[in-house]
CSV table of C-alpha atoms and ligand atoms in Angstrom, one decimal:
chain,number,residue,atom,x,y,z
A,30,MET,CA,188.7,-80.7,252.5
A,31,MET,CA,185.5,-80.0,250.8
A,32,VAL,CA,185.1,-76.2,250.8
A,33,LEU,CA,182.6,-73.5,250.2
A,34,GLY,CA,183.9,-70.4,248.1
A,35,ILE,CA,181.4,-67.1,247.2
A,36,GLU,CA,181.8,-63.8,245.1
A,37,SER,CA,180.2,-60.6,245.2
A,38,SER,CA,183.3,-58.7,244.1
A,39,CYS,CA,181.3,-57.0,240.3
A,40,ASP,CA,177.6,-58.3,238.9
A,41,GLU,CA,178.0,-62.3,239.6
A,42,THR,CA,176.7,-63.1,243.4
A,43,ALA,CA,178.9,-66.9,243.0
A,44,ALA,CA,178.7,-69.8,245.3
A,45,ALA,CA,180.6,-73.8,244.3
A,46,LEU,CA,181.8,-76.3,246.8
A,47,VAL,CA,185.8,-77.1,245.3
A,48,ASP,CA,188.0,-79.4,247.2
A,49,GLU,CA,192.2,-78.6,247.1
A,50,THR,CA,192.5,-81.1,243.9
A,51,GLY,CA,190.0,-78.6,242.1
A,52,ARG,CA,187.3,-80.9,241.5
A,53,VAL,CA,183.8,-78.9,241.5
A,54,TYR,CA,180.8,-79.6,242.9
A,55,ALA,CA,179.5,-77.8,242.9
A,56,ASP,CA,178.9,-73.9,240.7
A,57,VAL,CA,176.7,-71.5,240.3
A,58,VAL,CA,176.8,-68.1,239.4
A,59,ALA,CA,173.7,-65.6,239.5
A,60,SER,CA,174.5,-63.0,236.9
A,61,GLN,CA,172.7,-59.8,236.9
A,62,ILE,CA,173.7,-59.5,232.8
A,63,GLU,CA,169.8,-58.3,232.4
A,64,LEU,CA,170.1,-55.9,235.9
A,65,HIS,CA,173.2,-53.3,234.3
A,66,SER,CA,172.7,-53.6,230.6
A,67,PRO,CA,170.5,-50.8,230.0
A,68,PHE,CA,172.9,-48.7,231.6
A,69,GLY,CA,175.5,-49.8,229.9
A,70,GLY,CA,177.8,-50.9,232.8
A,71,VAL,CA,177.9,-52.4,236.4
A,72,VAL,CA,176.1,-49.9,238.4
A,73,PRO,CA,177.4,-50.3,241.7
A,74,GLU,CA,173.8,-49.8,243.8
A,75,LEU,CA,172.2,-51.6,242.2
A,76,ALA,CA,174.8,-54.9,241.8
A,77,SER,CA,175.0,-54.8,245.4
A,78,ARG,CA,171.4,-55.1,246.5
A,79,ALA,CA,171.1,-58.0,243.8
A,80,HIS,CA,173.9,-59.4,245.7
A,81,LEU,CA,172.2,-58.6,248.8
A,82,GLN,CA,168.7,-60.6,247.5
A,83,ASN,CA,171.0,-63.7,245.5
A,84,VAL,CA,173.3,-64.6,247.7
A,85,ILE,CA,171.6,-66.5,249.8
A,86,PRO,CA,169.4,-69.0,247.5
A,87,VAL,CA,172.7,-69.1,244.9
A,88,ILE,CA,174.6,-70.3,248.7
A,89,SER,CA,171.1,-72.4,249.1
A,90,GLU,CA,171.5,-74.4,244.8
A,91,ALA,CA,174.9,-74.4,245.6
A,92,LEU,CA,174.6,-76.9,248.7
A,93,ASP,CA,172.3,-78.9,247.0
A,94,VAL,CA,175.0,-81.7,246.6
A,95,VAL,CA,175.7,-81.8,250.3
A,96,ASP,CA,172.0,-82.3,251.1
A,97,GLY,CA,172.1,-78.9,252.6
A,98,ASP,CA,174.0,-79.9,255.2
A,99,LEU,CA,177.0,-77.6,256.4
A,100,SER,CA,178.5,-80.3,258.5
A,101,LYS,CA,180.3,-81.4,255.0
A,102,ILE,CA,181.3,-78.7,254.9
A,103,ASP,CA,185.5,-78.0,255.9
A,104,ALA,CA,185.7,-74.6,255.0
A,105,ILE,CA,184.3,-71.6,253.7
A,106,ALA,CA,186.6,-69.5,251.2
A,107,VAL,CA,185.2,-65.4,250.1
A,108,THR,CA,186.5,-62.7,247.8
A,109,GLN,CA,187.0,-60.1,249.9
A,110,GLY,CA,189.0,-57.7,247.5
A,111,PRO,CA,189.7,-56.3,244.8
A,112,GLY,CA,186.1,-55.6,243.8
A,113,LEU,CA,182.7,-52.9,245.1
A,114,VAL,CA,183.6,-53.2,249.0
A,115,GLY,CA,178.9,-52.6,248.9
A,116,ALA,CA,179.1,-55.6,246.3
A,117,LEU,CA,182.3,-57.6,248.6
A,118,LEU,CA,180.7,-57.2,252.1
A,119,VAL,CA,177.6,-59.1,251.2
A,120,GLY,CA,179.6,-62.0,250.0
A,121,VAL,CA,182.1,-61.4,253.1
A,122,GLN,CA,179.2,-60.7,255.4
A,123,VAL,CA,177.6,-63.7,254.8
A,124,ALA,CA,180.7,-65.3,254.9
A,125,LYS,CA,181.2,-64.7,258.2
A,126,ALA,CA,179.0,-65.9,259.8
A,127,LEU,CA,178.4,-68.9,258.3
A,128,ALA,CA,182.1,-69.0,259.9
A,129,TRP,CA,180.8,-68.2,262.8
A,130,VAL,CA,177.4,-69.9,263.7
A,131,HIS,CA,178.6,-73.5,262.0
A,132,LYS,CA,182.5,-73.1,263.3
A,133,LEU,CA,183.4,-73.2,260.4
A,134,PRO,CA,188.0,-72.3,259.4
A,135,LEU,CA,187.8,-68.7,256.9
A,136,VAL,CA,189.5,-67.2,254.4
A,137,GLY,CA,189.8,-64.0,252.2
A,138,VAL,CA,191.1,-65.1,248.1
A,139,ASN,CA,192.0,-62.3,246.7
A,140,HIS,CA,189.8,-61.8,243.0
A,141,LEU,CA,192.8,-61.8,241.0
A,142,ASP,CA,194.3,-65.0,242.7
A,143,GLY,CA,191.3,-66.7,241.5
A,144,HIS,CA,191.2,-66.2,237.8
A,145,LEU,CA,195.1,-67.1,237.7
A,146,LEU,CA,195.0,-70.1,239.6
A,147,ALA,CA,190.9,-71.2,237.9
A,148,PRO,CA,193.1,-73.1,234.7
A,149,PHE,CA,193.5,-75.5,238.1
A,150,LEU,CA,189.8,-75.6,238.5
A,151,ARG,CA,189.0,-79.6,236.8
A,152,ARG,CA,191.5,-81.0,235.8
A,153,GLY,CA,190.5,-84.1,236.2
A,154,ASP,CA,188.5,-83.5,233.5
A,155,ASP,CA,190.9,-83.5,231.4
A,156,PRO,CA,193.8,-85.6,231.6
A,157,GLU,CA,196.5,-84.1,229.0
A,158,SER,CA,196.2,-81.3,231.3
A,159,ASP,CA,200.0,-80.6,232.0
A,160,LEU,CA,199.7,-77.3,234.2
A,161,GLY,CA,202.0,-76.6,237.0
A,162,PHE,CA,204.4,-74.3,238.1
A,163,PRO,CA,205.7,-70.9,236.9
A,164,TYR,CA,203.9,-69.5,234.7
A,165,ILE,CA,202.6,-66.1,233.0
A,166,GLY,CA,199.3,-65.2,234.0
A,167,LEU,CA,198.1,-63.3,231.2
A,168,LEU,CA,194.5,-61.9,233.2
A,169,ALA,CA,192.1,-59.2,231.0
A,170,SER,CA,189.0,-59.1,232.9
A,171,GLY,CA,186.1,-55.7,232.8
A,172,GLY,CA,188.1,-54.3,235.4
A,173,HIS,CA,191.9,-55.9,235.2
A,174,THR,CA,194.8,-56.1,232.8
A,175,ALA,CA,198.2,-57.3,233.2
A,176,LEU,CA,200.4,-60.1,233.0
A,177,TYR,CA,201.6,-61.4,236.3
A,178,GLU,CA,204.1,-63.9,236.9
A,179,VAL,CA,202.9,-67.0,238.7
A,180,VAL,CA,205.5,-69.2,240.6
A,181,ALA,CA,203.5,-69.9,243.3
A,182,ALA,CA,199.6,-69.1,244.6
A,183,ASP,CA,200.7,-67.7,246.8
A,184,GLU,CA,204.1,-66.3,244.2
A,185,ILE,CA,202.6,-63.8,242.7
A,186,THR,CA,204.9,-60.7,241.3
A,187,LEU,CA,202.8,-58.2,238.7
A,188,LEU,CA,204.6,-57.6,235.8
A,189,GLY,CA,202.8,-54.5,233.7
A,190,GLN,CA,199.2,-53.4,233.6
A,191,THR,CA,197.4,-50.9,231.7
A,192,ARG,CA,197.8,-47.9,232.4
A,193,ASP,CA,194.5,-47.0,231.5
A,194,ASP,CA,191.7,-49.0,230.9
A,195,ALA,CA,190.9,-52.6,231.1
A,196,ALA,CA,190.9,-54.3,228.0
A,197,GLY,CA,186.7,-56.3,228.8
A,198,GLU,CA,185.8,-52.6,228.9
A,199,ALA,CA,187.7,-51.4,226.3
A,200,PHE,CA,184.9,-54.8,224.4
A,201,ASP,CA,182.4,-53.4,226.8
A,202,LYS,CA,182.8,-49.9,225.6
A,203,ALA,CA,183.6,-50.6,221.9
A,204,ALA,CA,180.4,-52.7,221.6
A,205,LYS,CA,178.3,-49.6,223.0
A,206,VAL,CA,179.3,-46.9,220.8
A,207,MET,CA,178.0,-50.8,217.9
A,208,GLY,CA,174.7,-50.3,219.6
A,209,LEU,CA,175.0,-53.8,221.1
A,210,GLY,CA,174.5,-53.4,224.4
A,211,TYR,CA,176.2,-55.2,227.3
A,212,PRO,CA,178.4,-56.4,228.0
A,213,GLY,CA,180.2,-55.9,224.9
A,214,GLY,CA,182.9,-58.7,224.7
A,215,PRO,CA,180.7,-61.4,224.3
A,216,LYS,CA,178.8,-60.0,220.6
A,217,ILE,CA,181.7,-58.2,219.8
A,218,ASP,CA,183.7,-61.8,219.9
A,219,ARG,CA,180.2,-63.4,218.1
A,220,LEU,CA,180.2,-60.8,215.6
A,221,ALA,CA,183.9,-61.7,214.5
A,222,ALA,CA,183.8,-64.5,213.8
A,223,ARG,CA,182.7,-63.9,210.5
A,224,GLY,CA,184.5,-59.9,209.2
A,225,ASN,CA,187.6,-59.2,208.2
A,226,ALA,CA,190.4,-57.7,210.3
A,227,LEU,CA,192.3,-55.5,208.0
A,228,ALA,CA,188.8,-54.2,207.2
A,229,VAL,CA,189.4,-50.2,209.2
A,230,PRO,CA,192.6,-50.5,209.6
A,231,PHE,CA,192.9,-50.3,213.9
A,232,THR,CA,197.6,-50.2,215.4
A,233,PRO,CA,197.4,-52.3,217.7
A,234,PRO,CA,197.4,-50.0,221.4
A,235,MET,CA,201.9,-49.6,222.7
A,236,LEU,CA,201.7,-52.9,220.8
A,237,HIS,CA,206.5,-51.8,220.3
A,238,ARG,CA,206.7,-49.6,224.0
A,239,GLY,CA,206.2,-49.2,227.4
A,240,GLY,CA,207.3,-53.0,227.7
A,241,LEU,CA,205.3,-55.2,229.4
A,242,ASP,CA,202.7,-52.5,230.2
A,243,PHE,CA,199.0,-52.1,227.9
A,244,SER,CA,196.3,-48.9,226.5
A,245,PHE,CA,193.6,-49.5,225.3
A,246,SER,CA,191.5,-46.1,225.9
A,247,GLY,CA,193.4,-44.8,222.8
A,248,LEU,CA,191.4,-47.2,220.4
A,249,LYS,CA,188.2,-46.9,222.6
A,250,THR,CA,188.1,-43.5,221.2
A,251,ALA,CA,189.8,-44.7,217.7
A,252,VAL,CA,186.7,-47.0,217.3
A,253,ALA,CA,183.8,-43.9,217.9
A,254,GLN,CA,185.9,-41.7,216.6
A,255,HIS,CA,185.0,-44.2,213.7
A,256,VAL,CA,181.8,-44.9,214.7
A,257,ARG,CA,180.8,-41.1,213.9
A,258,LYS,CA,182.7,-40.3,210.5
A,259,HIS,CA,180.8,-43.7,208.9
A,260,GLY,CA,178.2,-43.9,211.4
A,261,VAL,CA,177.0,-47.3,213.2
A,262,PRO,CA,177.2,-50.0,210.5
A,263,GLU,CA,173.9,-50.9,209.4
A,264,SER,CA,174.6,-54.0,207.6
A,265,GLU,CA,175.6,-57.4,209.3
A,266,SER,CA,178.7,-57.5,207.5
A,267,ASP,CA,180.0,-54.0,207.7
A,268,LEU,CA,179.4,-54.8,212.0
A,269,ALA,CA,181.0,-57.8,212.0
A,270,ASP,CA,184.6,-56.0,210.0
A,271,LEU,CA,184.1,-53.5,212.2
A,272,SER,CA,183.8,-55.6,215.4
A,273,ALA,CA,186.6,-58.2,213.9
A,274,SER,CA,189.0,-55.7,213.7
A,275,PHE,CA,188.2,-54.0,216.9
A,276,GLN,CA,189.0,-57.1,218.7
A,277,ARG,CA,192.7,-58.2,216.4
A,278,ALA,CA,194.0,-55.4,216.7
A,279,VAL,CA,193.5,-56.3,221.2
A,280,VAL,CA,193.9,-59.4,220.7
A,281,GLU,CA,197.8,-58.6,218.4
A,282,VAL,CA,198.7,-57.1,221.8
A,283,LEU,CA,197.5,-59.0,224.4
A,284,ALA,CA,198.8,-62.3,222.6
A,285,LYS,CA,202.2,-60.5,222.1
A,286,LYS,CA,203.0,-58.8,225.6
A,287,ALA,CA,201.9,-62.0,226.9
A,288,ILE,CA,204.7,-63.6,224.5
A,289,LYS,CA,207.1,-61.2,225.6
A,290,ALA,CA,206.5,-61.4,229.6
A,291,CYS,CA,207.4,-65.2,228.9
A,292,LYS,CA,210.2,-65.4,226.7
A,293,ALA,CA,212.0,-62.1,228.9
A,294,ARG,CA,211.4,-64.4,232.2
A,295,GLU,CA,212.2,-67.6,230.5
A,296,ILE,CA,208.9,-69.3,231.3
A,297,SER,CA,208.0,-71.8,228.6
A,298,THR,CA,203.2,-71.6,229.9
A,299,LEU,CA,200.6,-69.1,229.9
A,300,VAL,CA,197.1,-69.2,231.3
A,301,LEU,CA,195.1,-67.0,230.0
A,302,ALA,CA,192.9,-65.5,232.6
A,303,GLY,CA,189.9,-63.7,232.7
A,304,GLY,CA,186.4,-62.5,231.0
A,305,VAL,CA,188.8,-62.1,227.4
A,306,ALA,CA,189.6,-65.3,227.7
A,307,ALA,CA,186.6,-66.6,227.0
A,308,ASN,CA,186.9,-64.9,223.7
A,309,ARG,CA,187.5,-67.0,220.8
A,310,GLY,CA,190.1,-64.7,218.6
A,311,LEU,CA,192.3,-64.0,222.0
A,312,ARG,CA,192.8,-68.1,222.5
A,313,ALA,CA,193.3,-68.8,218.6
A,314,ARG,CA,196.5,-65.7,218.3
A,315,ALA,CA,197.9,-67.5,221.7
A,316,GLY,CA,197.3,-70.4,220.9
A,317,GLU,CA,199.5,-69.3,216.3
A,318,LEU,CA,202.1,-67.2,219.1
A,319,ALA,CA,203.0,-69.8,221.9
A,320,ALA,CA,203.5,-72.6,219.4
A,321,LYS,CA,205.5,-71.2,217.4
A,322,GLU,CA,207.8,-70.3,220.2
A,323,GLY,CA,207.7,-74.5,221.9
A,324,ILE,CA,205.5,-72.3,225.0
A,325,SER,CA,202.7,-74.7,226.2
A,326,LEU,CA,199.5,-72.3,226.1
A,327,HIS,CA,196.8,-73.3,228.8
A,328,VAL,CA,193.4,-71.7,229.3
A,329,PRO,CA,190.3,-72.1,232.4
A,330,ALA,CA,187.1,-73.5,230.5
A,331,LEU,CA,184.9,-71.0,229.2
A,332,ALA,CA,182.3,-71.0,233.2
A,333,SER,CA,186.7,-70.4,235.1
A,334,CYS,CA,186.8,-67.3,232.9
A,335,THR,CA,184.3,-65.3,234.3
A,336,ASP,CA,183.2,-64.6,237.6
A,337,ASN,CA,182.1,-67.1,239.1
A,338,ALA,CA,182.7,-68.5,242.7
A,339,ALA,CA,184.5,-71.9,241.8
A,340,MET,CA,188.2,-70.6,241.8
A,341,ILE,CA,187.3,-68.7,244.4
A,342,ALA,CA,186.8,-71.8,246.8
A,343,TYR,CA,190.1,-73.2,245.0
A,344,THR,CA,192.7,-70.7,246.0
A,345,GLY,CA,191.1,-70.4,249.2
A,346,ALA,CA,191.5,-74.5,249.8
A,347,LEU,CA,195.2,-74.0,248.7
A,348,ALA,CA,195.9,-70.9,251.3
A,349,LEU,CA,193.6,-72.9,254.3
A,350,ALA,CA,196.2,-75.2,253.2
A,351,ARG,CA,199.2,-73.2,253.8
A,352,GLY,CA,197.0,-72.1,257.9
A,353,GLU,CA,196.3,-69.3,256.3
A,354,ARG,CA,192.8,-67.9,258.3
A,355,ALA,CA,190.5,-65.5,258.4
A,356,GLY,CA,189.8,-63.3,262.0
A,357,ILE,CA,185.8,-62.7,262.0
A,358,ASP,CA,186.5,-58.9,262.1
A,359,MET,CA,188.1,-59.2,258.2
A,360,ALA,CA,187.5,-56.5,256.5
A,361,ALA,CA,186.9,-55.6,252.3
A,362,TYR,CA,189.6,-53.7,249.7
A,363,SER,CA,188.9,-52.3,247.0
A,364,ARG,CA,192.2,-52.7,245.7
A,365,ASP,CA,194.3,-55.1,244.8
A,366,PRO,CA,197.3,-54.0,247.5
A,367,GLU,CA,201.1,-53.3,247.1
A,368,ARG,CA,202.6,-56.7,244.9
A,369,VAL,CA,205.6,-56.9,243.7
A,370,ARG,CA,205.7,-54.8,240.9
A,371,GLY,CA,209.4,-55.8,238.5
A,372,ARG,CA,210.4,-53.7,236.5
A,373,PHE,CA,211.7,-54.1,233.3
A,374,ASP,CA,213.9,-52.0,230.4
A,375,ARG,CA,212.3,-52.1,226.8
A,376,ASP,CA,212.8,-55.1,225.7
A,377,GLY,CA,210.9,-56.3,228.3
A,378,LYS,CA,214.2,-57.6,230.0
A,379,GLN,CA,213.6,-57.5,233.7
A,380,VAL,CA,216.0,-54.7,235.4
A,381,PRO,CA,216.9,-56.9,239.1
A,382,ARG,CA,215.7,-54.7,241.5
A,383,ARG,CA,218.4,-53.1,244.3
A,384,PRO,CA,218.1,-55.1,247.7
A,385,PRO,CA,216.9,-52.3,250.7
A,386,GLY,CA,218.9,-50.0,251.6
A,387,ALA,CA,221.7,-50.6,248.4
A,388,ALA,CA,223.4,-46.5,247.5
A,389,ASP,CA,222.1,-45.3,244.0
A,390,GLY,CA,224.1,-45.4,240.9
B,540,LIG,O1,186.3,-61.5,235.1
B,540,LIG,P1,185.2,-61.7,234.5
B,540,LIG,O2,183.7,-61.6,233.9
B,540,LIG,O3,184.3,-59.6,235.0
B,540,LIG,C1,185.8,-59.5,236.1
B,540,LIG,O4,186.6,-59.4,237.2
B,540,LIG,O5,185.7,-57.8,235.2
B,540,LIG,O6,184.6,-60.0,232.9
B,540,LIG,C2,184.3,-59.8,232.1
B,540,LIG,C3,184.7,-59.2,231.1
B,540,LIG,C4,183.8,-58.6,230.9
B,540,LIG,O7,184.3,-56.5,230.3
B,540,LIG,C5,183.3,-58.6,229.3
B,540,LIG,O8,182.8,-57.8,228.0
B,540,LIG,C6,184.4,-59.8,229.2
B,540,LIG,O9,185.4,-59.9,230.0
B,540,LIG,N1,184.3,-61.0,228.2
B,540,LIG,C7,184.8,-60.7,226.9
B,540,LIG,C8,183.6,-62.4,226.3
B,540,LIG,N2,184.1,-62.4,227.7
B,540,LIG,C9,184.0,-61.9,228.1
B,540,LIG,N3,185.2,-59.7,226.3
B,540,LIG,C10,185.9,-60.9,224.4
B,540,LIG,N4,185.4,-61.4,223.9
B,540,LIG,C11,184.6,-62.7,224.5
B,540,LIG,N5,183.5,-63.8,224.6
B,541,LIG,ZN1,187.1,-61.6,237.7
């Protein structure tokens, strides 16, 4: 089944052709980084306008592999949410129009599910890959940071999440006060590789409390205070030290809580997903801790970590195979619809859920 995926939830306009095995035939991304970079973050109105300009050229480029022939496509999958609504509307409306005119099945995909299922893409290229359900998914991006138990493509439970900023947002804001520009994650990642992570003693936030939840706003403030007190590092090596120290604090808590979730749920597979999963420090630290605990770690290819439409097409292909279909009146949603949320005690052990209607005590 050849699925055309369309993604426009934030600042990337993307289209891809993928089948239900995760084989990728086309994977086109038009990034808006240059457009938003003077503002130090994504400006929603500008994002919507740029999606409007880019969406048809991007889809048309993806369709080049089938000579632009939509009759070779079996279905269309589009990111339905969460994201910026003005941005989502562009992809959703184009997907609906194409599905309607070409009488193709249509399905709406949750962007976060797409990130969590991304490691199944291009597995044919890696015969060693033994990824299977269940796994713990650490999703860390610019808009979300959360841990999930992924039992099946359609059975994903939220275990814990950030109480304030997302990890990617913390990277971007720290980079901004350090004068590194937007987006900050890749820049800090590059500098950190050359720096001393113990140069500035930032505390990994909420490492020993909050169960499987995260918090990054205090760390962001700590970096801002450091810069206020000592000024923006002038030398390349001081900048690298500050980057490495900040990155270590973020990575330590992400990696440790991901492992904690694996142990609490007795699951021996861990997946890193979302833009921050591209971080080399996180990949290395999670790899180290996972190896120590006998947990197998899976990370999507770099291009499948940041926003893309291949993960949307693949997630859509699975939903279509289950018989899911969206109506032509499909809406978009800005926030993640309610998910079952696990409750955890101080040690990260899950508190059994009371059956519906059961009395207190
Ligand atoms: O998943 P994504 O492309 O978009 C969202 O859905 O948010 O994630 C973008 C975020 C940005 O905050 C960016 O700074 C961060 O991922 N990011 C990184 C790296 N590459 C991207 N953070 C740390 N290290 C990286 N190498
Ligand atoms: Zn994303």
